[in-house]
Coordinates of C-alpha atoms and ligand atoms in Angstrom, one line a residue:
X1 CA 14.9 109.9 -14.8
X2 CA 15.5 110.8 -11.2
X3 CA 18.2 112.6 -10.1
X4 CA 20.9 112.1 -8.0
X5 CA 21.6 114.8 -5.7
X6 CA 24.3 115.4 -2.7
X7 CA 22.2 116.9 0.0
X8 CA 18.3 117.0 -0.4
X9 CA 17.9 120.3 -2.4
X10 CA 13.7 119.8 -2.1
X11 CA 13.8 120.8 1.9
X12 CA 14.2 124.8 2.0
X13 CA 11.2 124.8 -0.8
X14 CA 8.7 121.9 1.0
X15 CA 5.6 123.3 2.5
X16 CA 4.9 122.6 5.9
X17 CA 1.9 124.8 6.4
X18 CA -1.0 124.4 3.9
X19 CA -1.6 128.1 3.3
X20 CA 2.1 129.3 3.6
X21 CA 3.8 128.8 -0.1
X22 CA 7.6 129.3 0.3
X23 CA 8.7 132.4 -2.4
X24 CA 11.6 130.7 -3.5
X25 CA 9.3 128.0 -5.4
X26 CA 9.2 130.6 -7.9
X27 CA 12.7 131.6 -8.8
X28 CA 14.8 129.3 -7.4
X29 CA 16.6 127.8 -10.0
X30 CA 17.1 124.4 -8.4
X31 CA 13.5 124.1 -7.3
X32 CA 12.9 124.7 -11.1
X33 CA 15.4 121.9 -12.0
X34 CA 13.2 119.3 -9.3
X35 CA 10.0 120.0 -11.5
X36 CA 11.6 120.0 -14.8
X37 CA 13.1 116.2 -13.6
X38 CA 10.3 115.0 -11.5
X39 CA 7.3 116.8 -12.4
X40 CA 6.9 117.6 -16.1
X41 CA 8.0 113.9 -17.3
X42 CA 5.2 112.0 -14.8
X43 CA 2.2 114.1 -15.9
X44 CA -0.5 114.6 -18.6
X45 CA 0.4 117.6 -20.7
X46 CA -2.0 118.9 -23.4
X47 CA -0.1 119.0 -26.3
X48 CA -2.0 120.6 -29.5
X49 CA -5.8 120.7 -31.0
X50 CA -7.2 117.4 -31.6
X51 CA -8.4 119.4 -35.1
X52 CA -4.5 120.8 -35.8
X53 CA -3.9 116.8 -37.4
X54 CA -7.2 117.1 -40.1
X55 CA -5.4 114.7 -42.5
X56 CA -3.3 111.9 -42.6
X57 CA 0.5 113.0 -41.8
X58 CA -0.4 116.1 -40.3
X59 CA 2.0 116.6 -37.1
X60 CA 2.7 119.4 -34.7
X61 CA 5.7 119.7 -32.5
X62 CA 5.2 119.9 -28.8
X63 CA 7.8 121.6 -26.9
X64 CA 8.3 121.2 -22.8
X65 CA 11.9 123.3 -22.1
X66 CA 14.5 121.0 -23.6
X67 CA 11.6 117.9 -24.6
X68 CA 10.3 118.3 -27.8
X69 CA 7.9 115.8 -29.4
X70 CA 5.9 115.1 -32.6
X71 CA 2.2 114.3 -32.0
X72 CA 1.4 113.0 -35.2
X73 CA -2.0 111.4 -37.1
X74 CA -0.9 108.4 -38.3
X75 CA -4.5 107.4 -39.9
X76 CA -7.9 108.3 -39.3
X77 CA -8.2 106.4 -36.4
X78 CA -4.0 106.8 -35.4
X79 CA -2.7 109.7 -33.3
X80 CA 1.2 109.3 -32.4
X81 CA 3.6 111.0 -30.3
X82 CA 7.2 110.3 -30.8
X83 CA 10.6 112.2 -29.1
X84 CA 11.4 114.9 -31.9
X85 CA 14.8 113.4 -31.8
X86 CA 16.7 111.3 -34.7
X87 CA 17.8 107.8 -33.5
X88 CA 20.9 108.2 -35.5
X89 CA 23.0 111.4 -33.9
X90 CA 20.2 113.5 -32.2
X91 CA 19.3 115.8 -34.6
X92 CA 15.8 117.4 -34.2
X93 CA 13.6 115.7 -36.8
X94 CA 11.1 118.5 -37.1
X95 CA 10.0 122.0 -36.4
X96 CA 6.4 123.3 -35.6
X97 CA 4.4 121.8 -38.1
X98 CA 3.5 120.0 -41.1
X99 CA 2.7 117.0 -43.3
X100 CA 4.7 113.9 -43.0
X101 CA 2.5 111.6 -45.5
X102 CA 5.7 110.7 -46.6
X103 CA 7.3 109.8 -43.4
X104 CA 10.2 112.0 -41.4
X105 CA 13.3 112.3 -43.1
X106 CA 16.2 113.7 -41.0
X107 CA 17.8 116.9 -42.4
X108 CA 21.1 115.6 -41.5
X109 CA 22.1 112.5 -43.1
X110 CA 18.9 111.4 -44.4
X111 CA 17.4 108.6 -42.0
X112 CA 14.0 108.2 -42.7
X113 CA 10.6 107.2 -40.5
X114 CA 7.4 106.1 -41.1
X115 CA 4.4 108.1 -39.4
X116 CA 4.0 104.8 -37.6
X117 CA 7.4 105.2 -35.9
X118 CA 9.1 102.2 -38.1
X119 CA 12.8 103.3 -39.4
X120 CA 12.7 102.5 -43.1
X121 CA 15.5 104.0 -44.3
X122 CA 19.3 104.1 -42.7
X123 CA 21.4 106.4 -45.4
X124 CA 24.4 103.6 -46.6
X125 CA 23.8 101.5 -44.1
X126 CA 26.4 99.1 -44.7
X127 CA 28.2 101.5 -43.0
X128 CA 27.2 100.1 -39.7
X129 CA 26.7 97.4 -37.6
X130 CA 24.1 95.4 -37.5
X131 CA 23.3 95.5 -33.9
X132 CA 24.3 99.4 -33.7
X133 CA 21.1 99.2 -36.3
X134 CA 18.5 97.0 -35.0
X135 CA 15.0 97.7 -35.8
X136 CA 13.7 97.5 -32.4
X137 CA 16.2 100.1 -31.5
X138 CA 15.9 102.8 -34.2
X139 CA 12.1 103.0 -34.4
X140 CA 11.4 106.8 -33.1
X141 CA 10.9 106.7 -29.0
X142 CA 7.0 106.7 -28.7
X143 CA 5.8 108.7 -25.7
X144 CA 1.8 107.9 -24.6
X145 CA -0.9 109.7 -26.2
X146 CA -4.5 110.1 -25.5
X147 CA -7.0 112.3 -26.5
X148 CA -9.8 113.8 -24.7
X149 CA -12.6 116.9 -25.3
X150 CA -10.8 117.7 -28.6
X151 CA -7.4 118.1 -27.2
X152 CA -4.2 115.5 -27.8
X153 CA -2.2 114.9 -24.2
X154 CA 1.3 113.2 -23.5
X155 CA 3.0 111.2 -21.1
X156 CA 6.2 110.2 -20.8
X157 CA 5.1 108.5 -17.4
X158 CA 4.6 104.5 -18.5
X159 CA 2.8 104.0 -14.7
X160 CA 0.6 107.2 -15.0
X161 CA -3.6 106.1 -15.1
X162 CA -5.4 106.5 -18.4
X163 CA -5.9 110.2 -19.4
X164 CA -9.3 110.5 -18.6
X165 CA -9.1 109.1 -15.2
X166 CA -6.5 112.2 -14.2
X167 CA -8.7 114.5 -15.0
X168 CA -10.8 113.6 -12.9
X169 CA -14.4 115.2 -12.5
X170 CA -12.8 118.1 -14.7
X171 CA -13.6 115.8 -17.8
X172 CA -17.2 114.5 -16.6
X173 CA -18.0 118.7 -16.2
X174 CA -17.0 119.6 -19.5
X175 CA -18.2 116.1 -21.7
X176 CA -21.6 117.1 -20.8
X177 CA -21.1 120.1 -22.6
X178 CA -19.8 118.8 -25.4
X179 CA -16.6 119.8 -25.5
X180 CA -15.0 117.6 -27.7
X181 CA -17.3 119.3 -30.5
X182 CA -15.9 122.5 -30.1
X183 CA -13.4 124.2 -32.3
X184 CA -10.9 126.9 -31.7
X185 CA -11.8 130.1 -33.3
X186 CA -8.4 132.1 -32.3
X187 CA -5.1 130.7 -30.5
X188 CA -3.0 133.3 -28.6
X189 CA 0.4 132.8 -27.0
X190 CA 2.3 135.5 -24.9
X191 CA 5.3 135.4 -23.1
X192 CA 4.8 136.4 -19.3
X193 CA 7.9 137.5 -17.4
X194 CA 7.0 135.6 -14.0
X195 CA 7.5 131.9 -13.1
X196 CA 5.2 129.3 -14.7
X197 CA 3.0 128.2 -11.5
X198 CA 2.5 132.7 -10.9
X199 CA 0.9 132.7 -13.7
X200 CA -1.2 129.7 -13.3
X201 CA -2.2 131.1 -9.9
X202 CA -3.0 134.5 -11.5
X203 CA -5.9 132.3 -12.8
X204 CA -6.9 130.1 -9.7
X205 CA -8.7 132.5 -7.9
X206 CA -11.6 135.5 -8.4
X207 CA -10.1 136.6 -4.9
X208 CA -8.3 139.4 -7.7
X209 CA -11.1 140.0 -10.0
X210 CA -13.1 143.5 -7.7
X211 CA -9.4 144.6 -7.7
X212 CA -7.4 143.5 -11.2
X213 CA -10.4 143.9 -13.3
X214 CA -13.2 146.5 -12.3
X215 CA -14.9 146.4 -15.2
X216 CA -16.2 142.8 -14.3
X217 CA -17.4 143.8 -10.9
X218 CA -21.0 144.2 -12.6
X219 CA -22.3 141.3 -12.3
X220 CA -20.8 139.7 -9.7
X221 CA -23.2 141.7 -7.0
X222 CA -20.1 142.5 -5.2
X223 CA -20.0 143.9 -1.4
X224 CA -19.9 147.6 -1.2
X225 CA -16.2 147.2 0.7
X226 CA -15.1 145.4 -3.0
X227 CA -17.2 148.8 -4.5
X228 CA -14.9 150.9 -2.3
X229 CA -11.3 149.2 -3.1
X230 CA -11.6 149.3 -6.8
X231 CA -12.4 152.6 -6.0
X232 CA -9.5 153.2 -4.8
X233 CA -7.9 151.7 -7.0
X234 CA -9.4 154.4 -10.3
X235 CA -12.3 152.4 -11.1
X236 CA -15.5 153.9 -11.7
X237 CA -17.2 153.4 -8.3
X238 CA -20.2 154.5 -9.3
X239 CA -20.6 152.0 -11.8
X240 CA -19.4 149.4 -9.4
X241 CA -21.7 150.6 -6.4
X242 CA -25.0 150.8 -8.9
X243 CA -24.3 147.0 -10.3
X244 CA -23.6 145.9 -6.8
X245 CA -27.0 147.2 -5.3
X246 CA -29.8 146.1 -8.3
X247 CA -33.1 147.4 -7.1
X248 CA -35.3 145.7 -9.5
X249 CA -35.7 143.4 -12.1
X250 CA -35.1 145.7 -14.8
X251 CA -31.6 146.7 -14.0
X252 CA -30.8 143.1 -12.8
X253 CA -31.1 142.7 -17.1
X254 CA -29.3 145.4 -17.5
X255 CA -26.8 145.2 -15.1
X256 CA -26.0 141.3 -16.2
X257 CA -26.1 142.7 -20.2
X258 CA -23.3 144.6 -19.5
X259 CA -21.5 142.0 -17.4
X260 CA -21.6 139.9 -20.5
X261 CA -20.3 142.6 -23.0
X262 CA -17.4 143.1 -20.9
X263 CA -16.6 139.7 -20.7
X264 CA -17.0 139.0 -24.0
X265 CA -14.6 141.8 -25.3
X266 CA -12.7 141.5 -22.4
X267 CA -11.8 137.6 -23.4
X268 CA -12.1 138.6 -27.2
X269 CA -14.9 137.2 -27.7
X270 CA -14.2 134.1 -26.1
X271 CA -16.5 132.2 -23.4
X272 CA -19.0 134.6 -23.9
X273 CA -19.6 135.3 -28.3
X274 CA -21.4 137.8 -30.1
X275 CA -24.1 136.0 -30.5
X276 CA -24.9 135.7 -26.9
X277 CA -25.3 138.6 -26.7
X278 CA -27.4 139.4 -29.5
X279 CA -29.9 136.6 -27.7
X280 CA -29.8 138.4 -24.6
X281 CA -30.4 142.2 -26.0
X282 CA -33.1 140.3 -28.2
X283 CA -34.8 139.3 -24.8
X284 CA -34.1 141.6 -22.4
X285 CA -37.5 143.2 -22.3
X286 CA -39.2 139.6 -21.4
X287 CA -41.8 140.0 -18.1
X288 CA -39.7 139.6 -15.1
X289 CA -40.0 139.6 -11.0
X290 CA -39.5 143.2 -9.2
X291 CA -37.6 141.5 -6.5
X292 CA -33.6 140.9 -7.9
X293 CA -33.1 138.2 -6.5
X294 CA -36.1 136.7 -8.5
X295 CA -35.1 138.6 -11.3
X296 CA -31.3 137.0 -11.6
X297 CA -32.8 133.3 -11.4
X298 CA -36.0 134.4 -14.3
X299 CA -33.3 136.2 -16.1
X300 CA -30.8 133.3 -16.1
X301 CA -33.2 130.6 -16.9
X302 CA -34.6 133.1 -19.8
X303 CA -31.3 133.6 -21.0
X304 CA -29.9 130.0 -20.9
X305 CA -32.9 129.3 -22.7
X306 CA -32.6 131.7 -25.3
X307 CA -29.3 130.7 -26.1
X308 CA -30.1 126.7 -26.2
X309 CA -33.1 127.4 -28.7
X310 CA -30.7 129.6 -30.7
X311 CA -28.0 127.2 -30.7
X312 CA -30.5 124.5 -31.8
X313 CA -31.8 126.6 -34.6
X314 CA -28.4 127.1 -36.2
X315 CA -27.8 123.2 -35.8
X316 CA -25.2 123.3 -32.9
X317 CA -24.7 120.9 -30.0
X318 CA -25.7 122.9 -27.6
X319 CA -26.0 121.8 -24.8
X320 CA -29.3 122.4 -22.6
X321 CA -28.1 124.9 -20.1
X322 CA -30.9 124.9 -18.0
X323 CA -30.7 120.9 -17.7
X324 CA -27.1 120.9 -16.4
X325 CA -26.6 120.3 -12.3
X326 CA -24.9 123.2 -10.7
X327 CA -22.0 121.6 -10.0
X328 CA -21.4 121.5 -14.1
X329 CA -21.6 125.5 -13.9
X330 CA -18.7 126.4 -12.8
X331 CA -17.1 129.1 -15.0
X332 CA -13.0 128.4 -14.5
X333 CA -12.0 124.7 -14.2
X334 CA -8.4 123.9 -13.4
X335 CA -6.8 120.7 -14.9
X336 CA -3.3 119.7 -12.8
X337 CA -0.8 120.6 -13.7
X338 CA -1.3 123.5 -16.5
X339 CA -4.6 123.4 -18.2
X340 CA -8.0 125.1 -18.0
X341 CA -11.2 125.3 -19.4
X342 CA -13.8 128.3 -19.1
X343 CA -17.0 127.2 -20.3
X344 CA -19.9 129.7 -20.6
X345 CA -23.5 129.2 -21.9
X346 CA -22.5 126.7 -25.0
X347 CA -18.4 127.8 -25.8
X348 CA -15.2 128.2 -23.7
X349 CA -12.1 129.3 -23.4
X350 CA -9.4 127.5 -22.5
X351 CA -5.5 128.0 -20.7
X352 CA -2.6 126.3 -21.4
X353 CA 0.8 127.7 -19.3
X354 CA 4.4 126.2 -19.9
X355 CA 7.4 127.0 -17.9
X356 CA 10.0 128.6 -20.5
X357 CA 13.2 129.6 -18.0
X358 CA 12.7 130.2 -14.2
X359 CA 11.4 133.0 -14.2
X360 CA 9.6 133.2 -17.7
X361 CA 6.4 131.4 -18.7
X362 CA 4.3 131.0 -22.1
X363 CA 0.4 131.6 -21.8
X364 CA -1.8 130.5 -24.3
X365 CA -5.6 131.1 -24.7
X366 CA -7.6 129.4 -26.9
X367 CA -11.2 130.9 -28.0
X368 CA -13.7 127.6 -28.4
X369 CA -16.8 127.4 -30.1
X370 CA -19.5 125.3 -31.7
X371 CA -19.3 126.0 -35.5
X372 CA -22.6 125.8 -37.8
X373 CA -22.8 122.7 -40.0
X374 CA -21.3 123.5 -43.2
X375 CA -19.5 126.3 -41.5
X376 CA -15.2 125.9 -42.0
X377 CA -13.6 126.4 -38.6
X378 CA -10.6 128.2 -39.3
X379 CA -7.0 126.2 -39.8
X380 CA -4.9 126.5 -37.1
X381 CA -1.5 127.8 -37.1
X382 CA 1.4 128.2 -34.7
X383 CA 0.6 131.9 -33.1
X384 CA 3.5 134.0 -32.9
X385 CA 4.3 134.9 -29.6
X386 CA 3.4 138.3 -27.7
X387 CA 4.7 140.4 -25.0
X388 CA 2.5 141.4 -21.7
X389 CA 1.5 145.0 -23.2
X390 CA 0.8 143.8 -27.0
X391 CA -2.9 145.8 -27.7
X392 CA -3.3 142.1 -29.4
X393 CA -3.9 140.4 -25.7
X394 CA -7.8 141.1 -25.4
X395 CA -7.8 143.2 -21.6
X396 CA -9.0 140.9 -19.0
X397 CA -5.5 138.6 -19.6
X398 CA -4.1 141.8 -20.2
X399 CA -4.5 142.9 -17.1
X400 CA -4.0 140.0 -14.9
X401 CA -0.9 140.1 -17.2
X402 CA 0.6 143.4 -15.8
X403 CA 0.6 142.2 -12.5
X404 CA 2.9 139.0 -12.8
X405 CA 5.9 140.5 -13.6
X406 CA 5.6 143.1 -10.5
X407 CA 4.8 139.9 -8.7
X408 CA 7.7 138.0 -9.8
X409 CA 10.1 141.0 -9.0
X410 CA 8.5 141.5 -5.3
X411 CA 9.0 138.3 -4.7
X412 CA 12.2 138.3 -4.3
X413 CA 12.8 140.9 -1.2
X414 CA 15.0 139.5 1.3
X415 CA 12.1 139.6 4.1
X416 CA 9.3 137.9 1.8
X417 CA 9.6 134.6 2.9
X418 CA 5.8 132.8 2.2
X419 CA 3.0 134.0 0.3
X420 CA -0.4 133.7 2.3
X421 CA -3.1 132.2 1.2
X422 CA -6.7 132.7 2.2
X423 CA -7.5 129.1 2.9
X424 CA -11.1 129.5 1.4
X425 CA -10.9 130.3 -1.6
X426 CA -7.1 130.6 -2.7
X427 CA -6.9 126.8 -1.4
X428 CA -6.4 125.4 -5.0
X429 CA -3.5 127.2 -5.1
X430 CA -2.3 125.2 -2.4
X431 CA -3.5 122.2 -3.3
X432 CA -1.5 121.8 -6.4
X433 CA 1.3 123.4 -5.3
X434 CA 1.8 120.0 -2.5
X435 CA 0.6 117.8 -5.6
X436 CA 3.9 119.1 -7.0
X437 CA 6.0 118.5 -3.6
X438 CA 4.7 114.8 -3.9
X439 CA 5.9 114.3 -7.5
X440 CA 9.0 115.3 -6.0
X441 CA 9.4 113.7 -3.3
X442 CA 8.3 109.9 -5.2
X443 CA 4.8 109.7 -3.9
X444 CA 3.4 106.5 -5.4
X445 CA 1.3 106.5 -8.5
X446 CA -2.2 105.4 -6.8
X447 CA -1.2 108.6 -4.0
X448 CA -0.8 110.9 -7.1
X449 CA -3.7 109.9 -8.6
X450 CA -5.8 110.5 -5.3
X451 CA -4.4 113.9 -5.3
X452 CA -5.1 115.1 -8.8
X453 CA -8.7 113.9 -9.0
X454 CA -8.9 116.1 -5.4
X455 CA -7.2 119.3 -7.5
X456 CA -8.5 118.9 -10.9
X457 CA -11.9 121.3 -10.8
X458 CA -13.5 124.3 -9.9
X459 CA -11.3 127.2 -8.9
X460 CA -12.0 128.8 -5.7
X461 CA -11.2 125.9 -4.3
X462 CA -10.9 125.6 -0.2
X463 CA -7.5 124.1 1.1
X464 CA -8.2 120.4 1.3
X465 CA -6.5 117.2 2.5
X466 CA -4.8 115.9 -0.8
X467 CA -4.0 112.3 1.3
X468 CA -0.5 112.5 0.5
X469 CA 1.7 111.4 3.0
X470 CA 3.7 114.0 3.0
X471 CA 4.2 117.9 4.4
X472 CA 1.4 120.8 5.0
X473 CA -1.3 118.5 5.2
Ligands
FES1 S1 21.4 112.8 -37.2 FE1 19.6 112.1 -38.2 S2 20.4 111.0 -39.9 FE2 22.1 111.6 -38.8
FE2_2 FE1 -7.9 137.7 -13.8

């Protein structure tokens, strides 16, 4: 797998210093070459909806640039993977998604597999050789498989740990939330005009939020100078300025209500559902403290409440919100190298990005929920794919959407050598990024592993020692 290169084409893009990312990670086409060789092929990848294989034979096809693979459910108990490649001459076995009850047969000259993997049928074969044939040799190329909170991952890496010891304390923070009972209720894709690890990184940090999204400045009590630049920037500062400065209990609830709407329509409904807030206008007139900062606590624990009885009512396993440590509370989790989960009172959202070309990368947003008993979650299929722009990408995406490709394009200049990162709280951007230069540059397994349990989490993230022996830090 690893290539062989004249001169050491990894050096102009290493980072040296922690919180100086060199631009040319982004559209340098050999640098993009490195990860497609050294990064993609070693890692977990989530590769569909534990729920998108319901019955035996169902597969999907999983697609990483030019690696394409069938996850399939062999049985009840069986999930497969496979290389979505015929054994006989290469031919792609299958496209997108169906049911293979009957086993794979290849559109070309009619080789067919078992959902287990087992060639059972060479067309004419006594046409061949025997040893060109062997059994051993023709059985589809299985790739790991693992599942985990509902979602189906892939390795190609034989040396990689077990799934759920890569993620880290990302899995731990979301189990006890019951993730793995959560079903999508809408799958977006769009196609972003900017390098894969921009757009992850447009989602790393809330460092953008006063600026790229107003609207959300509500709730987050912001400083007056955040007030003043999205100001500046058209928002409605008067909005921003009044949510930023509660002066009693009463508009803490009615400040944080409309926090929550925006969010909610902002995500489409995702992280934050209609039926929160229904709880929340149902009990916003509850007794609470004059002083905010009383207020915010009473409200929060009110609310959290609400919504845990509510969920329990309608038979969901919800979790109790008010019974889970702080450090399970973290709105925007990061999973190395390309996944997220947003969890909010009982659902979540979740991320998935995939380089497409160098400078082109496919988003995905998944809205998660816990479904009534009784109640059908809905079947999922492949979504067709957006542009940045499409009034189908609900606005807080949106907008973090119309930056990238101005970001990509700045990038560029002759003079813009290193982007700058603000080394307490853009850190995590950082910290992957020098995850990546140690797949690259061979880092051993158990160093790897070190590093991704340190980068899988929280967003927000400080710059931290990854214990890699290798550059920045
Ligand atoms: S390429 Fe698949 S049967 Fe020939
Ligand atoms: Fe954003």
């Amino acid at each position: 797998m690893k290539p062989q290169f004249q001169a050491d084409p990894f050096r102009p893009h290493a980072i040296s210093k922690a919180d100086q990312i060199p631009a040319t990670r982004y559209y340098d086409p050999e640098f993009f070459q490195l990860e497609q060789l050294r990064l993609w092929p070693r890692v977990w990848q989530m590769a569909c909806r534990f729920e998108e294989l319901r019955d035996d034979g169902d597969f999907v096809e999983y697609r990483l640039l030019d690696q394409s693979f069938i996850i399939v459910r062999v049985d009840r108990h069986t999930i497969k993977a496979y290389e979505n490649t015929c054994r006989h001459r290469g031919m792609r076995l299958c496209e997108d998604r169906g049911n293979a009850n009957k086993g794979f047969n290849c559109p070309f000259h009619g080789w067919h597999w078992s959902t287990s993997g087992d060639c059972v049928r060479v067309f004419q074969q006594s046409y061949f050789n025997d040893e060109t044939i062997r059994a051993a040799d023709i059985r589809l190329k299985a790739v790991r498989c693992e599942i985990w909170g509902g979602f189906v991952f892939i390795n190609q890496n034989p040396d990689a740990a077990p799934l759920r010891e890569s993620l880290g304390t990302f899995a731990p923070m979301h189990e006890a939330r019951n993730v793995d009972q959560l079903h999508a209720r809408f799958w977006i894709a769009v196609r972003v005009p900017a390098n894969w690890k921009a757009t992850l990184e447009a989602f790393m940090e809330s460092y953008h939020v006063s600026r790229t999204h107003p609207q959300l400045m509500a709730a987050l009590d912001s400083p007056v100078d955040d007030a003043e630049s999205a100001a500046s920037n058209g928002a409605n500062t008067a909005q921003a300025v009044r949510y930023a400065s509660y002066r009693n209990g009463r508009e803490v609830i009615t400040g944080n209500i409309s926090y929550l709407k925006n969010l909610s329509e902002g995500m489409g409904h995702a992280m934050v559902i209609e039926r929160d807030i229904e709880v929340a206008e149902r009990i916003r007139d509850i007794d609470i403290p004059e002083d905010p900062a009383l207020a915010g606590i009473a409200w929060r624990r009110a609310l959290n409440d609400a919504i845990y009885q509510e969920g329990l009512r309608l038979g969901l396993p919800m979790p109790d919100l008010n019974s889970l440590p702080d450090e399970l509370n973290s709105p925007v989790n990061y999973a190395f190298p390309n996944f997220f989960l947003l969890p909010f009172f009982g659902n979540m959202a979740s991320y998935r990005v995939r380089p497409l070309t160098t400078e082109t990368s496919l988003m995905e947003i998944w809205g998660l929920e816990f479904f009534p008993p009784g109640a059908e979650p809905p079947r999922l299929t492949t979504p067709k794919v957006l542009e940045i722009g499409d009034p189908e990408i609900p606005l807080i995406p949106a907008q973090d959407f119309v930056n990238l490709p101005r970001q990509q394009d700045g990038m560029h200049a002759a003079g813009f050598d290193v982007l700058r990162l603000a080394s307490s709280n853009e850190g995590l951007l950082s910290n992957y990024q020098r995850l990546i230069d140690g797949y690259i540059q061979g880092v051993s397994e158990k160093d790897l592993l070190q590093g991704i349990t340190k980068v899988s989490g929280p967003i927000d993230a400080p710059i931290k020692d990854l214990g890699l022996p290798m550059s920045g830090l």
